[in-house]
PDB file of C-alpha atoms in Angstrom:
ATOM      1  CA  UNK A 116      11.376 251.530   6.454  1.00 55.00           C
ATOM      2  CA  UNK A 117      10.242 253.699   3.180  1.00 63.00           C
ATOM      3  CA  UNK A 118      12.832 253.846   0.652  1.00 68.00           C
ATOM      4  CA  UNK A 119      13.118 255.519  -2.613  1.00 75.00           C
ATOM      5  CA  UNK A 120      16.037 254.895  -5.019  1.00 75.00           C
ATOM      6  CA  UNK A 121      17.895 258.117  -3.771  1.00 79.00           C
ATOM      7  CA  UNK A 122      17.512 256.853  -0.071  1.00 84.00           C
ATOM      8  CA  UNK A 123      19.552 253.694  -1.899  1.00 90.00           C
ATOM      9  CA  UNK A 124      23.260 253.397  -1.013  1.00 93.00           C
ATOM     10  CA  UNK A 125      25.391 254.302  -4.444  1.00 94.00           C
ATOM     11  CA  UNK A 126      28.332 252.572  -5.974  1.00 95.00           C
ATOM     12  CA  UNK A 127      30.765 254.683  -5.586  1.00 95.00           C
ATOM     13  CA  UNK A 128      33.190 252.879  -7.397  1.00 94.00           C
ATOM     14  CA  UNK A 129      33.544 249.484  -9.724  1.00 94.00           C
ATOM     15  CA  UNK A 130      37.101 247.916 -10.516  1.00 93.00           C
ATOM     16  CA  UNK A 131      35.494 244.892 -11.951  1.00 91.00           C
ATOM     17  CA  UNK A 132      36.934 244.641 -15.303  1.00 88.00           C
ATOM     18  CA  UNK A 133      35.393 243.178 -18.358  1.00 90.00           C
ATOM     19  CA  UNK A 134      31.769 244.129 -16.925  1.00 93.00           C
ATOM     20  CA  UNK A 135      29.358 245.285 -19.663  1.00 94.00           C
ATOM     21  CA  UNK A 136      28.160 248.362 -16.935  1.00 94.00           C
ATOM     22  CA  UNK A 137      31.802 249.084 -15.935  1.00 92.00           C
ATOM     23  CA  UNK A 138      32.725 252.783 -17.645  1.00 90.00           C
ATOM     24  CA  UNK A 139      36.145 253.684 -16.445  1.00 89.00           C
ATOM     25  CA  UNK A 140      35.554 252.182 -12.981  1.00 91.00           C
ATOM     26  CA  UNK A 141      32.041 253.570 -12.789  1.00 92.00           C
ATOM     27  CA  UNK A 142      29.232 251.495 -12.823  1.00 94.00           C
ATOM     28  CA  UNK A 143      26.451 252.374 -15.269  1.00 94.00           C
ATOM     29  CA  UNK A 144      23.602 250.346 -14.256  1.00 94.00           C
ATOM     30  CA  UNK A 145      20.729 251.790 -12.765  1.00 91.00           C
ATOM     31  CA  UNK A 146      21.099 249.359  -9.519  1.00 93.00           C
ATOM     32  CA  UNK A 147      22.534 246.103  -8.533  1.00 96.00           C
ATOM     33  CA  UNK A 148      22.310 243.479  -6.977  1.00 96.00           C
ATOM     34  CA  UNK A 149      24.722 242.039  -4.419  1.00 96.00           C
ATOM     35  CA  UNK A 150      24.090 237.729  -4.329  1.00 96.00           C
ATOM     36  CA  UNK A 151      26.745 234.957  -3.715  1.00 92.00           C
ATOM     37  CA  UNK A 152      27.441 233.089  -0.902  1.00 90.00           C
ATOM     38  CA  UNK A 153      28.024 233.634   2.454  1.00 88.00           C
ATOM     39  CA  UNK A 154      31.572 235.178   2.696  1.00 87.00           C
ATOM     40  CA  UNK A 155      31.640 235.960  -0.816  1.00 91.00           C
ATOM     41  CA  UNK A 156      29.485 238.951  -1.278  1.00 95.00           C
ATOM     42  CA  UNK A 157      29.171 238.999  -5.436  1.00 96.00           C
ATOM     43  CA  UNK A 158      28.052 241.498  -7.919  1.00 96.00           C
ATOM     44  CA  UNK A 159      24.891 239.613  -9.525  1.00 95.00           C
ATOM     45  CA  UNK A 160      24.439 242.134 -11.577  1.00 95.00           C
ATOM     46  CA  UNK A 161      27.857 241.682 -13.227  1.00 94.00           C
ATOM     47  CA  UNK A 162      27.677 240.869 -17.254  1.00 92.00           C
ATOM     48  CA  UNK A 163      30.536 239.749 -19.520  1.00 89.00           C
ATOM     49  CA  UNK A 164      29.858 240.985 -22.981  1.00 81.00           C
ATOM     50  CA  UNK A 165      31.427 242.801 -25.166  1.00 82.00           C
ATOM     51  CA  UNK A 166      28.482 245.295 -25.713  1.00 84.00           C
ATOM     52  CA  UNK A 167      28.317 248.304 -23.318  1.00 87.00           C
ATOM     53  CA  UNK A 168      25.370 248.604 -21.419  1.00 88.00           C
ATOM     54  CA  UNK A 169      23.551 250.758 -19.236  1.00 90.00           C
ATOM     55  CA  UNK A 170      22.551 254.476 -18.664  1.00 86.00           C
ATOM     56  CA  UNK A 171      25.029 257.521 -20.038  1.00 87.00           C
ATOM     57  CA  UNK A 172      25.301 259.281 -16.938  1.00 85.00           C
ATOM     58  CA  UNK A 173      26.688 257.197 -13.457  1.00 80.00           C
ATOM     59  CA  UNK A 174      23.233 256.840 -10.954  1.00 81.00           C
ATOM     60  CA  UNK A 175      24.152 253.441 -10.063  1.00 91.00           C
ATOM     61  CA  UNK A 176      22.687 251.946  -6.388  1.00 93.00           C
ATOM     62  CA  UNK A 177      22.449 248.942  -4.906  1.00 94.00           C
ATOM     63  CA  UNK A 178      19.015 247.933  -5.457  1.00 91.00           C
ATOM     64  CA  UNK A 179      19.062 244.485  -3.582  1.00 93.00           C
ATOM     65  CA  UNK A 180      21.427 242.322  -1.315  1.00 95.00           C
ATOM     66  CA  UNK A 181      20.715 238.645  -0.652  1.00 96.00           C
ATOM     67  CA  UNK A 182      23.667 238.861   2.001  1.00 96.00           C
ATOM     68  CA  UNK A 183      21.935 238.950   4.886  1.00 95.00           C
ATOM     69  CA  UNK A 184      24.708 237.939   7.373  1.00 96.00           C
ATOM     70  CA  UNK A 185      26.470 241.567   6.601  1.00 97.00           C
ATOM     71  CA  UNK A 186      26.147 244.138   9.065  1.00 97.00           C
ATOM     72  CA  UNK A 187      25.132 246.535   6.305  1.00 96.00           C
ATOM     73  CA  UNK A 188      21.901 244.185   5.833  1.00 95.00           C
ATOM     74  CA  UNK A 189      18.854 244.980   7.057  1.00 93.00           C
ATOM     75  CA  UNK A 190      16.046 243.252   5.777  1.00 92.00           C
ATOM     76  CA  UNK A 191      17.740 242.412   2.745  1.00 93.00           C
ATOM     77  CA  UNK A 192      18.415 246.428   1.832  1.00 92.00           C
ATOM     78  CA  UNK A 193      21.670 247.822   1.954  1.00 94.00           C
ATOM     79  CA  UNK A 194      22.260 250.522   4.476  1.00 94.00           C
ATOM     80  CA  UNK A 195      25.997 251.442   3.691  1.00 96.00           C
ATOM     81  CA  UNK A 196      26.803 255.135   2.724  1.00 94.00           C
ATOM     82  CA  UNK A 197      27.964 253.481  -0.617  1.00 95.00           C
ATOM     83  CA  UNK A 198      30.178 250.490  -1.927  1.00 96.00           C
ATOM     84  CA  UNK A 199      32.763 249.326  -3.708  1.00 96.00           C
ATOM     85  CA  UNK A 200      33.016 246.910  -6.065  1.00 96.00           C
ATOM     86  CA  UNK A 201      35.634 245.039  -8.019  1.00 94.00           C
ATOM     87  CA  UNK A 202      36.935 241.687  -8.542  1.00 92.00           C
ATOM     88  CA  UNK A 203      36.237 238.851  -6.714  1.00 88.00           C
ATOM     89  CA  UNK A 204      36.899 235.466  -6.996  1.00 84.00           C
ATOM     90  CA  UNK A 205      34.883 234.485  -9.837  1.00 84.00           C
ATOM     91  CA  UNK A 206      34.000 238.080 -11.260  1.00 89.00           C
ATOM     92  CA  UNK A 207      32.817 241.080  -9.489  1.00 94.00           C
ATOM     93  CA  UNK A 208      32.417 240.894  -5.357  1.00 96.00           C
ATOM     94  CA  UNK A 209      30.975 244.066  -3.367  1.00 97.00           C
ATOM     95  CA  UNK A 210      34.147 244.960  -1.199  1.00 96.00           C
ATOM     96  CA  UNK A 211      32.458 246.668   1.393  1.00 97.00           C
ATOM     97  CA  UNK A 212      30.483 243.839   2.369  1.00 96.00           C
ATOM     98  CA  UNK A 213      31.766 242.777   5.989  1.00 96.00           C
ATOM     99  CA  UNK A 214      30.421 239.864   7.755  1.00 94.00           C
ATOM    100  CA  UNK A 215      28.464 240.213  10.936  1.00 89.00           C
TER     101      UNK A 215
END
């Protein structure tokens, strides 16, 4: 499968508060990553500072996902239409991430 960052799923919407790429519940950065732990589907990309960050205009995808046990997963690429993400239980989780 041949994939260029428009074939990439887009956040379509980030609730995670205090994030550095978080603009009024868009996300800013050019992609993310989705890590954690089984079960817990987290933002890795997710960055507590005080200083804003990212690009002016909202282009945001998800560039990787480590959680291969979702059905969206395949071969460690996300192939939802977009997510969601906003808090989790440590900072920012991807709530469309469903477990296989």
């Amino acid at each position: 499968m041949s994939m260029t960052l428009d074939d990439l799923p887009r956040v379509s919407e980030c609730n995670a508060l205090g994030c550095s790429y978080n603009d009024h519940s868009h996300c800013h950065a050019a992609a993310v990553t989705i890590g954690g732990t089984p079960g817990d589907a987290e933002c890795a990309t997710f960055i507590p500072l005080g200083t804003k960050g990212g690009l002016d205009k909202v282009v945001s995808h998800v560039g990787a996902c480590q959680r291969s046990e979702c059905v969206f997963n395949s071969s460690l690429e996300c192939t939802a239409s977009a997510v969601r993400v906003g808090p989790g239980a440590e900072s920012a989780d991807c709530l469309t991430y469903q477990a296989a």
